[in-house]
Short mmCIF file of C-alpha atoms in Angstrom, two decimals:
data_model
loop_
_atom_site.label_atom_id
_atom_site.label_comp_id
_atom_site.label_asym_id
_atom_site.label_seq_id
_atom_site.Cartn_x
_atom_site.Cartn_y
_atom_site.Cartn_z
CA MET C 787 -28.03 -66.48 50.80
CA ASP C 788 -29.77 -63.49 49.24
CA MET C 789 -29.32 -60.15 51.06
CA ALA C 790 -33.10 -59.77 51.22
CA GLN C 791 -33.35 -62.99 53.25
CA MET C 792 -30.81 -61.86 55.87
CA ASN C 793 -31.64 -59.92 59.01
CA ILE C 794 -30.13 -56.46 59.39
CA TRP C 795 -27.11 -57.65 61.41
CA GLU C 796 -26.29 -60.36 58.90
CA GLN C 797 -26.61 -57.75 56.15
CA LEU C 798 -24.28 -55.46 58.11
CA ILE C 799 -21.62 -58.18 58.50
CA PHE C 800 -21.94 -59.05 54.82
CA TYR C 801 -21.59 -55.38 53.81
CA PHE C 802 -18.48 -55.00 55.97
CA SER C 803 -16.95 -58.15 54.49
CA GLU C 804 -17.59 -56.97 50.93
CA ASN C 805 -16.73 -53.27 51.40
CA GLY C 806 -14.25 -53.27 54.28
CA LEU C 807 -11.52 -51.34 52.46
CA TYR C 808 -13.98 -48.74 51.22
CA ILE C 809 -15.41 -48.22 54.72
CA TRP C 810 -11.89 -47.97 56.17
CA SER C 811 -10.83 -45.39 53.57
CA GLN C 812 -13.92 -43.29 54.31
CA PHE C 813 -13.27 -43.66 58.05
CA ILE C 814 -9.73 -42.29 57.65
CA ARG C 815 -10.96 -39.50 55.38
CA HIS C 816 -13.68 -38.57 57.89
CA PHE C 817 -11.18 -38.55 60.77
CA LEU C 818 -8.64 -36.42 58.92
CA ILE C 819 -11.23 -33.83 57.89
CA SER C 820 -12.39 -33.58 61.52
CA ILE C 821 -8.93 -33.39 63.06
CA TYR C 822 -7.64 -30.82 60.55
CA GLY C 823 -10.57 -28.52 61.30
CA VAL C 824 -10.05 -28.84 65.06
CA LEU C 825 -6.27 -28.45 64.73
CA PHE C 826 -6.62 -25.19 62.79
CA ALA C 827 -9.19 -23.98 65.34
CA GLY C 828 -6.71 -24.76 68.13
CA ILE C 829 -3.95 -22.82 66.37
CA ILE C 830 -6.22 -19.76 66.20
CA GLY C 831 -8.45 -20.29 69.24
CA VAL C 832 -5.86 -20.93 71.97
CA PRO C 833 -3.81 -17.74 71.32
CA LEU C 834 -7.07 -15.80 70.92
CA GLY C 835 -8.27 -17.14 74.27
CA PHE C 836 -5.05 -15.98 75.93
CA TRP C 837 -5.34 -12.59 74.21
CA ILE C 838 -8.89 -11.91 75.40
CA SER C 839 -7.90 -12.99 78.92
CA ARG C 840 -5.59 -9.94 78.88
CA HIS C 841 -8.19 -7.71 77.20
CA ARG C 842 -11.30 -8.73 79.09
CA LYS C 843 -13.42 -5.88 77.74
CA LEU C 844 -13.20 -7.61 74.35
CA ALA C 845 -13.87 -11.11 75.72
CA ASP C 846 -17.66 -10.81 75.50
CA TRP C 847 -17.43 -9.59 71.90
CA VAL C 848 -15.13 -12.38 70.76
CA ILE C 849 -17.02 -15.14 72.57
CA GLY C 850 -20.30 -13.62 71.39
CA ALA C 851 -19.12 -13.74 67.76
CA ALA C 852 -18.11 -17.40 68.20
CA ASN C 853 -21.54 -18.05 69.73
CA VAL C 854 -23.24 -16.52 66.68
CA ILE C 855 -21.28 -18.86 64.40
CA GLN C 856 -22.42 -21.80 66.54
CA THR C 857 -26.09 -20.88 66.05
CA ILE C 858 -25.90 -21.19 62.24
CA PRO C 859 -27.20 -24.61 61.11
CA SER C 860 -24.41 -26.75 59.72
CA LEU C 861 -26.05 -27.24 56.33
CA ALA C 862 -26.55 -23.47 56.03
CA MET C 863 -22.91 -22.91 56.96
CA LEU C 864 -21.77 -25.38 54.29
CA SER C 865 -23.97 -23.64 51.73
CA ILE C 866 -22.58 -20.20 52.61
CA LEU C 867 -18.95 -21.33 52.54
CA MET C 868 -19.52 -23.30 49.35
CA LEU C 869 -20.19 -20.02 47.53
CA GLY C 870 -16.63 -18.91 48.17
CA LEU C 871 -14.69 -22.16 48.59
CA GLY C 872 -16.60 -24.42 46.23
CA LEU C 873 -17.38 -28.09 46.72
CA GLY C 874 -15.14 -30.55 48.51
CA VAL C 875 -12.97 -31.13 51.54
CA ASN C 876 -11.74 -27.55 52.12
CA THR C 877 -15.27 -26.29 52.73
CA VAL C 878 -15.96 -28.99 55.32
CA ILE C 879 -12.63 -28.40 57.09
CA THR C 880 -13.47 -24.69 57.26
CA THR C 881 -16.91 -25.51 58.66
CA VAL C 882 -15.40 -27.75 61.36
CA PHE C 883 -12.87 -24.99 62.08
CA LEU C 884 -15.61 -22.40 62.62
CA TYR C 885 -17.72 -24.66 64.86
CA SER C 886 -14.63 -25.61 66.89
CA LEU C 887 -13.69 -22.02 67.73
CA LEU C 888 -16.28 -21.48 70.48
CA PRO C 889 -15.36 -24.35 72.84
CA ILE C 890 -11.63 -23.78 72.36
CA ILE C 891 -11.70 -19.98 72.82
CA LYS C 892 -14.15 -20.18 75.71
CA ASN C 893 -12.25 -22.89 77.58
CA THR C 894 -8.89 -21.21 77.02
CA TYR C 895 -10.26 -17.94 78.34
CA ALA C 896 -11.85 -19.65 81.35
CA GLY C 897 -8.71 -21.65 82.10
CA VAL C 898 -6.38 -18.64 81.99
CA LYS C 899 -8.82 -16.38 83.86
CA ASN C 900 -9.08 -18.87 86.73
CA VAL C 901 -5.35 -19.23 87.31
CA ASP C 902 -4.64 -18.42 90.96
CA LYS C 903 -3.30 -14.86 91.19
CA ASN C 904 -1.07 -15.86 94.10
CA ILE C 905 0.79 -18.28 91.82
CA LEU C 906 1.25 -15.51 89.24
CA ASP C 907 2.53 -13.19 91.96
CA SER C 908 4.99 -15.89 93.04
CA GLY C 909 6.22 -16.18 89.46
CA LYS C 910 6.66 -12.42 89.22
CA GLY C 911 8.54 -12.50 92.51
CA MET C 912 10.92 -15.06 91.00
CA GLY C 913 11.68 -12.57 88.22
CA MET C 914 9.67 -14.21 85.44
CA THR C 915 8.84 -12.17 82.37
CA LYS C 916 5.28 -12.01 80.99
CA TRP C 917 6.18 -14.59 78.34
CA GLN C 918 7.65 -16.94 80.97
CA LEU C 919 4.53 -16.55 83.12
CA THR C 920 2.43 -17.45 80.10
CA TYR C 921 4.16 -20.65 79.02
CA MET C 922 5.56 -21.79 82.40
CA VAL C 923 2.62 -20.94 84.68
CA GLU C 924 -0.64 -20.04 82.92
CA LEU C 925 -0.43 -22.57 80.09
CA PRO C 926 0.32 -25.61 82.31
CA LEU C 927 -2.42 -24.61 84.77
CA ALA C 928 -4.99 -23.97 82.03
CA LEU C 929 -4.03 -26.91 79.80
CA SER C 930 -6.56 -29.41 81.12
CA VAL C 931 -9.39 -26.87 80.65
CA ILE C 932 -8.13 -26.10 77.13
CA MET C 933 -8.03 -29.83 76.38
CA ALA C 934 -11.66 -30.12 77.52
CA GLY C 935 -12.56 -27.52 74.87
CA ILE C 936 -10.60 -29.39 72.20
CA ARG C 937 -12.33 -32.60 73.30
CA ASN C 938 -15.77 -31.01 72.83
CA ALA C 939 -14.71 -29.51 69.50
CA MET C 940 -13.54 -32.88 68.21
CA VAL C 941 -16.83 -34.61 68.99
CA VAL C 942 -18.77 -31.77 67.34
CA GLY C 943 -16.40 -31.83 64.36
CA ILE C 944 -16.95 -35.53 63.74
CA GLY C 945 -20.70 -34.91 63.60
CA VAL C 946 -20.35 -31.91 61.29
CA THR C 947 -18.04 -33.83 58.93
CA ALA C 948 -20.78 -36.42 58.35
CA ILE C 949 -22.83 -33.89 56.38
CA GLY C 950 -19.85 -33.08 54.17
CA THR C 951 -21.13 -35.79 51.85
CA PHE C 952 -23.69 -33.30 50.50
CA ILE C 953 -20.92 -31.23 48.92
CA GLY C 954 -18.75 -34.11 47.76
CA ALA C 955 -16.25 -34.21 50.63
CA GLY C 956 -16.61 -37.95 51.22
CA GLY C 957 -16.31 -39.53 54.65
CA LEU C 958 -18.68 -41.85 56.46
CA GLY C 959 -21.58 -39.61 55.52
CA ASP C 960 -21.27 -41.02 51.99
CA ILE C 961 -22.09 -44.48 53.26
CA ILE C 962 -25.01 -43.24 55.37
CA THR C 963 -26.43 -41.32 52.39
CA ARG C 964 -26.05 -44.36 50.17
CA GLY C 965 -28.08 -46.38 52.67
CA VAL C 966 -30.79 -43.73 52.80
CA ASN C 967 -31.11 -43.72 49.02
CA VAL C 968 -31.67 -47.47 48.57
CA THR C 969 -34.51 -49.76 49.56
CA ASP C 970 -33.85 -51.68 52.78
CA GLY C 971 -30.63 -49.77 53.31
CA GLY C 972 -30.66 -50.01 57.10
CA ALA C 973 -27.51 -52.15 57.18
CA ILE C 974 -25.67 -49.68 54.92
CA ILE C 975 -26.74 -46.79 57.15
CA LEU C 976 -25.39 -48.66 60.17
CA ALA C 977 -22.15 -49.38 58.29
CA GLY C 978 -21.57 -45.63 58.17
CA ALA C 979 -23.18 -44.61 61.46
CA ILE C 980 -21.49 -47.18 63.74
CA PRO C 981 -17.89 -46.26 62.73
CA ALA C 982 -18.77 -42.54 63.08
CA ALA C 983 -20.18 -43.14 66.56
CA LEU C 984 -17.15 -45.23 67.54
CA MET C 985 -14.84 -42.50 66.26
CA ALA C 986 -16.60 -39.91 68.42
CA VAL C 987 -16.62 -42.15 71.51
CA ILE C 988 -12.98 -43.23 71.17
CA SER C 989 -11.82 -39.64 70.49
CA ASP C 990 -13.76 -38.47 73.54
CA LEU C 991 -12.23 -41.19 75.74
CA ILE C 992 -8.65 -40.58 74.55
CA LEU C 993 -8.89 -36.80 74.86
CA GLY C 994 -10.62 -37.19 78.23
CA TRP C 995 -7.72 -39.34 79.42
CA ILE C 996 -5.22 -36.71 78.20
CA GLU C 997 -7.30 -34.02 79.92
CA LYS C 998 -7.03 -35.85 83.26
CA LYS C 999 -3.29 -36.35 82.80
CA LEU C 1000 -2.89 -32.60 82.26
CA ASP C 1001 -4.93 -31.71 85.35
CA PRO C 1002 -2.65 -29.38 87.38
CA THR C 1003 -4.05 -30.72 90.67
CA LYS C 1004 -2.29 -33.99 89.80
CA ASN C 1005 0.90 -32.31 88.65
CA LYS C 1006 2.85 -30.52 91.35
CA ARG C 1007 5.71 -29.52 89.03
CA ILE C 1008 4.36 -26.18 87.96
CA LEU C 1009 6.98 -23.62 88.88
CA THR C 1010 9.97 -25.99 88.83
#
């Protein structure tokens, strides 16, 4: 049967059957770009969140700067970074990194700031050093809030990665763009959009499950 004679769902199934490996490779590429950007943001954002929780006069400045980054349209951000980093994957990873900083820094700061002072006093009474209080008390208690920030960053990152196609980074955005550029390309657009949506939903569910598992109200082994 000719593609033109199929309905959109039949076209979609046909496109998947003919281009399954290509779609899968772009799916993996899209996921890796997203996760690398969020991972790098976590490496910088979590320590920065802890640092501003100890220097609260600077917290508004740091969070404000991250907020400013968030207000820049993603295409504009790609264009700005492209001037220095050029075309390709590195620019998109950097863009995801920048957009991921706000939720991670903000949630880390909020999680650490809201740790019960009585628990910290108990730790000090047990002779804990500042470093021990950080990784044995504050980090476990704030971890679920930090994970919520990473969860939000991941969902945002997956969306931002989709526009990486405009600078040659690949990913599922390539498939969506290909569908936009052809006549009756609705099925091709869906072939890129559905996996991207599933990636965001599944990532959100998995990270949400981890977030609940890390909830300190369900874990009584904090100071033991």
